[in-house]
Each structure stands twice: as C-alpha cells, then as structure tokens.
C-alpha cells in the first residue's frame, strides 16, 4: 500500500502538494489565531485587574473578601487563566472603584451604546485633556510585553477618563 493510502487507512489526511494548503489547515490556522487573540485579551484583562488591585494597595485576600470571589479564582483571572463572568467583573469593578464599563471594555465586551455615541468629547477637546504622545510611547516601547502595554494603557486611560 502507498504512503498516502496508509495515511488514509489510519484516518490521516493526504499531504497537500508542494506549496499547497488544505482547507483543514487553513481552518486550523484561523482557529489558532482566534485562540491566540482571545488568550492575549484575557491576559491583558488579568494584568489590568492586577495593576488596579496593586494600585489600590489591596491584597488578593482583601479583594476576594470584597468581591465574594475566592482568592484562588481571582489569582487565576489575574494570570489570564479564566475569563470572568459579567457578575464577577462587576464585583471586581466595584471593589476597585472603577466604572463597570471600563472593566467590560478591558474584557473585550462592547459597551458603547449607539444612542450615546454622540456624547463623546469633540476630538479637539479630547486632545486637550490627554498628551498625544503618552499612549504612542507605551505602544512603541519594545521593553514591554503586549500584556504589560495593555495593562499600562488601561491604567492610564482609567486615570484620564472623564466621568
């Protein structure tokens, strides 16, 4: 039996011709890319939560008591091992004295209401409240990981955001 026949008999797939890519490989690559993006987002959220907790000078146990979430679970959220539920995100936001929308946006959930989209400050007013190079400098710093950049940007934006 040929090698291709043996592979098919074992449930495997034929190798694509030189330079070709099968549809299964494309799907797998797309799935992996989506998982990597999701993982990076969860890591960034966890880094943001950890940074906010540390800035509030709260231990993991203190925040667990405030949120009624176990400190083991909070630790896993901070390390990007779990995507917390909406209820947990709200309790974390309350404990950290943050706007829930900030936490939801860090979690990757859209929070913009199309009816209130026009309520944002005009671009010239927003530019007057935020130095233009701060976010660009964070993004450009090669010494920082993507997670660190996301956490720093989240912290910075939480300080300059108007309520």
mmCIF file of C-alpha atoms in Angstrom:
data_model
loop_
_atom_site.group_PDB
_atom_site.id
_atom_site.type_symbol
_atom_site.label_atom_id
_atom_site.label_comp_id
_atom_site.label_asym_id
_atom_site.label_seq_id
_atom_site.Cartn_x
_atom_site.Cartn_y
_atom_site.Cartn_z
ATOM 1 C CA UNK A 1 0.000 0.000 0.000
ATOM 2 C CA UNK A 2 1.270 3.530 -0.775
ATOM 3 C CA UNK A 3 2.102 6.018 1.979
ATOM 4 C CA UNK A 4 -0.935 8.140 1.118
ATOM 5 C CA UNK A 5 -3.116 5.024 1.223
ATOM 6 C CA UNK A 6 -1.632 4.033 4.588
ATOM 7 C CA UNK A 7 -2.299 7.520 5.994
ATOM 8 C CA UNK A 8 -5.900 7.419 4.800
ATOM 9 C CA UNK A 9 -6.346 3.936 6.262
ATOM 10 C CA UNK A 10 -5.191 5.259 9.659
ATOM 11 C CA UNK A 11 -7.613 8.188 9.431
ATOM 12 C CA UNK A 12 -4.983 10.712 8.378
ATOM 13 C CA UNK A 13 -5.151 13.211 5.565
ATOM 14 C CA UNK A 14 -3.159 13.298 2.399
ATOM 15 C CA UNK A 15 -0.372 15.798 2.374
ATOM 16 C CA UNK A 16 -1.043 18.744 0.095
ATOM 17 C CA UNK A 17 1.070 19.085 -2.976
ATOM 18 C CA UNK A 18 4.213 21.181 -2.631
ATOM 19 C CA UNK A 19 3.265 24.756 -1.801
ATOM 20 C CA UNK A 20 -0.422 23.934 -1.300
ATOM 21 C CA UNK A 21 -2.519 24.260 1.842
ATOM 22 C CA UNK A 22 -5.574 22.205 2.639
ATOM 23 C CA UNK A 23 -8.833 23.724 3.809
ATOM 24 C CA UNK A 24 -8.413 21.881 7.135
ATOM 25 C CA UNK A 25 -5.019 23.521 7.655
ATOM 26 C CA UNK A 26 -6.491 26.943 6.901
ATOM 27 C CA UNK A 27 -9.318 26.352 9.367
ATOM 28 C CA UNK A 28 -6.852 25.159 11.998
ATOM 29 C CA UNK A 29 -4.622 28.201 11.448
ATOM 30 C CA UNK A 30 -7.645 30.502 11.765
ATOM 31 C CA UNK A 31 -8.786 28.729 14.923
ATOM 32 C CA UNK A 32 -5.298 29.022 16.425
ATOM 33 C CA UNK A 33 -5.120 32.725 15.563
ATOM 34 C CA UNK A 34 -8.521 33.346 17.176
ATOM 35 C CA UNK A 35 -7.475 31.418 20.308
ATOM 36 C CA UNK A 36 -4.214 33.391 20.493
ATOM 37 C CA UNK A 37 -6.097 36.688 20.198
ATOM 38 C CA UNK A 38 -8.582 35.623 22.872
ATOM 39 C CA UNK A 39 -5.771 34.474 25.160
ATOM 40 C CA UNK A 40 -3.957 37.798 24.736
ATOM 41 C CA UNK A 41 -7.168 39.650 25.581
ATOM 42 C CA UNK A 42 -7.762 37.564 28.704
ATOM 43 C CA UNK A 43 -4.124 38.100 29.747
ATOM 44 C CA UNK A 44 -4.459 41.853 29.229
ATOM 45 C CA UNK A 45 -7.633 41.919 31.326
ATOM 46 C CA UNK A 46 -5.909 39.994 34.106
ATOM 47 C CA UNK A 47 -2.922 42.331 34.007
ATOM 48 C CA UNK A 48 -5.228 45.326 34.181
ATOM 49 C CA UNK A 49 -7.080 43.900 37.186
ATOM 50 C CA UNK A 50 -3.814 43.055 38.966
ATOM 51 C CA UNK A 51 -2.395 46.534 38.313
ATOM 52 C CA UNK A 52 -5.573 48.186 39.580
ATOM 53 C CA UNK A 53 -5.616 45.982 42.694
ATOM 54 C CA UNK A 54 -1.983 46.729 43.453
ATOM 55 C CA UNK A 55 -2.519 50.461 42.944
ATOM 56 C CA UNK A 56 -5.421 50.257 45.395
ATOM 57 C CA UNK A 57 -2.998 48.550 47.816
ATOM 58 C CA UNK A 58 -5.307 45.558 48.190
ATOM 59 C CA UNK A 59 -4.075 42.046 48.781
ATOM 60 C CA UNK A 60 -5.649 39.223 46.824
ATOM 61 C CA UNK A 61 -7.384 38.059 50.016
ATOM 62 C CA UNK A 62 -8.781 41.520 50.727
ATOM 63 C CA UNK A 63 -10.164 41.812 47.226
ATOM 64 C CA UNK A 64 -11.595 38.293 47.450
ATOM 65 C CA UNK A 65 -13.475 39.293 50.599
ATOM 66 C CA UNK A 66 -14.760 42.465 48.930
ATOM 67 C CA UNK A 67 -15.922 40.660 45.784
ATOM 68 C CA UNK A 68 -17.095 37.427 47.440
ATOM 69 C CA UNK A 69 -14.973 35.532 44.899
ATOM 70 C CA UNK A 70 -12.301 33.090 46.053
ATOM 71 C CA UNK A 71 -8.751 34.381 46.082
ATOM 72 C CA UNK A 72 -7.686 31.305 44.052
ATOM 73 C CA UNK A 73 -10.142 32.239 41.281
ATOM 74 C CA UNK A 74 -9.104 35.909 41.384
ATOM 75 C CA UNK A 75 -5.481 34.819 41.060
ATOM 76 C CA UNK A 76 -6.365 32.748 38.004
ATOM 77 C CA UNK A 77 -8.237 35.710 36.477
ATOM 78 C CA UNK A 78 -5.218 37.955 37.058
ATOM 79 C CA UNK A 79 -2.934 35.393 35.413
ATOM 80 C CA UNK A 80 -5.220 35.135 32.391
ATOM 81 C CA UNK A 81 -6.285 31.555 33.072
ATOM 82 C CA UNK A 82 -10.008 32.365 33.274
ATOM 83 C CA UNK A 83 -12.383 34.807 31.604
ATOM 84 C CA UNK A 84 -14.579 36.038 34.455
ATOM 85 C CA UNK A 85 -18.332 36.272 34.189
ATOM 86 C CA UNK A 86 -20.150 39.583 33.981
ATOM 87 C CA UNK A 87 -21.166 39.247 37.637
ATOM 88 C CA UNK A 88 -17.534 38.740 38.719
ATOM 89 C CA UNK A 89 -16.333 41.642 36.556
ATOM 90 C CA UNK A 90 -18.931 43.918 38.126
ATOM 91 C CA UNK A 91 -17.912 42.934 41.649
ATOM 92 C CA UNK A 92 -14.227 43.458 40.797
ATOM 93 C CA UNK A 93 -15.006 46.869 39.293
ATOM 94 C CA UNK A 94 -16.952 47.842 42.423
ATOM 95 C CA UNK A 95 -14.143 46.689 44.711
ATOM 96 C CA UNK A 96 -11.617 48.719 42.710
ATOM 97 C CA UNK A 97 -13.924 51.756 42.487
ATOM 98 C CA UNK A 98 -13.919 51.570 38.692
ATOM 99 C CA UNK A 99 -16.653 52.170 36.207
ATOM 100 C CA UNK A 100 -18.093 48.795 35.150
ATOM 101 C CA UNK A 101 -17.825 49.909 31.514
ATOM 102 C CA UNK A 102 -14.045 50.156 31.933
ATOM 103 C CA UNK A 103 -13.902 46.556 33.111
ATOM 104 C CA UNK A 104 -16.209 45.382 30.334
ATOM 105 C CA UNK A 105 -14.158 47.112 27.663
ATOM 106 C CA UNK A 106 -10.978 45.523 29.085
ATOM 107 C CA UNK A 107 -12.754 42.160 28.882
ATOM 108 C CA UNK A 108 -13.473 42.795 25.205
ATOM 109 C CA UNK A 109 -17.197 43.221 25.514
ATOM 110 C CA UNK A 110 -18.602 46.155 23.568
ATOM 111 C CA UNK A 111 -20.093 48.685 25.920
ATOM 112 C CA UNK A 112 -20.798 51.555 23.552
ATOM 113 C CA UNK A 113 -24.456 52.420 23.161
ATOM 114 C CA UNK A 114 -25.182 53.689 19.647
ATOM 115 C CA UNK A 115 -27.649 56.195 21.131
ATOM 116 C CA UNK A 116 -24.944 57.771 23.322
ATOM 117 C CA UNK A 117 -22.090 57.622 20.806
ATOM 118 C CA UNK A 118 -22.530 61.311 20.049
ATOM 119 C CA UNK A 119 -21.977 62.231 23.713
ATOM 120 C CA UNK A 120 -18.202 61.807 23.469
ATOM 121 C CA UNK A 121 -15.992 64.862 23.731
ATOM 122 C CA UNK A 122 -15.049 66.502 20.433
ATOM 123 C CA UNK A 123 -11.591 65.418 19.184
ATOM 124 C CA UNK A 124 -10.038 68.843 19.904
ATOM 125 C CA UNK A 125 -11.361 68.718 23.473
ATOM 126 C CA UNK A 126 -10.112 65.161 23.991
ATOM 127 C CA UNK A 127 -6.676 66.151 22.676
ATOM 128 C CA UNK A 128 -6.539 68.988 25.206
ATOM 129 C CA UNK A 129 -7.054 66.571 28.110
ATOM 130 C CA UNK A 130 -4.572 63.894 27.024
ATOM 131 C CA UNK A 131 -0.973 64.430 25.883
ATOM 132 C CA UNK A 132 -0.790 62.954 22.383
ATOM 133 C CA UNK A 133 2.424 61.009 22.915
ATOM 134 C CA UNK A 134 1.665 59.045 26.084
ATOM 135 C CA UNK A 135 -0.229 56.159 24.508
ATOM 136 C CA UNK A 136 2.075 56.126 21.482
ATOM 137 C CA UNK A 137 5.115 55.972 23.775
ATOM 138 C CA UNK A 138 3.686 53.000 25.651
ATOM 139 C CA UNK A 139 2.857 51.223 22.382
ATOM 140 C CA UNK A 140 6.332 51.917 20.967
ATOM 141 C CA UNK A 141 8.316 50.733 23.996
ATOM 142 C CA UNK A 142 9.963 47.468 22.911
ATOM 143 C CA UNK A 143 10.879 46.619 26.518
ATOM 144 C CA UNK A 144 7.215 45.966 27.372
ATOM 145 C CA UNK A 145 5.247 42.836 26.518
ATOM 146 C CA UNK A 146 1.846 43.190 24.858
ATOM 147 C CA UNK A 147 0.189 42.336 28.173
ATOM 148 C CA UNK A 148 2.206 44.993 30.009
ATOM 149 C CA UNK A 149 1.346 47.575 27.347
ATOM 150 C CA UNK A 150 -2.358 46.740 27.610
ATOM 151 C CA UNK A 151 -2.253 46.983 31.401
ATOM 152 C CA UNK A 152 -0.416 50.313 31.334
ATOM 153 C CA UNK A 153 -2.777 51.727 28.734
ATOM 154 C CA UNK A 154 -5.756 50.581 30.789
ATOM 155 C CA UNK A 155 -4.398 52.192 33.935
ATOM 156 C CA UNK A 156 -3.514 55.408 32.095
ATOM 157 C CA UNK A 157 -6.924 55.608 30.444
ATOM 158 C CA UNK A 158 -8.683 54.977 33.750
ATOM 159 C CA UNK A 159 -6.900 57.995 35.244
ATOM 160 C CA UNK A 160 -7.599 60.369 32.381
ATOM 161 C CA UNK A 161 -11.142 59.257 31.613
ATOM 162 C CA UNK A 162 -13.765 61.853 32.417
ATOM 163 C CA UNK A 163 -16.888 60.764 34.270
#
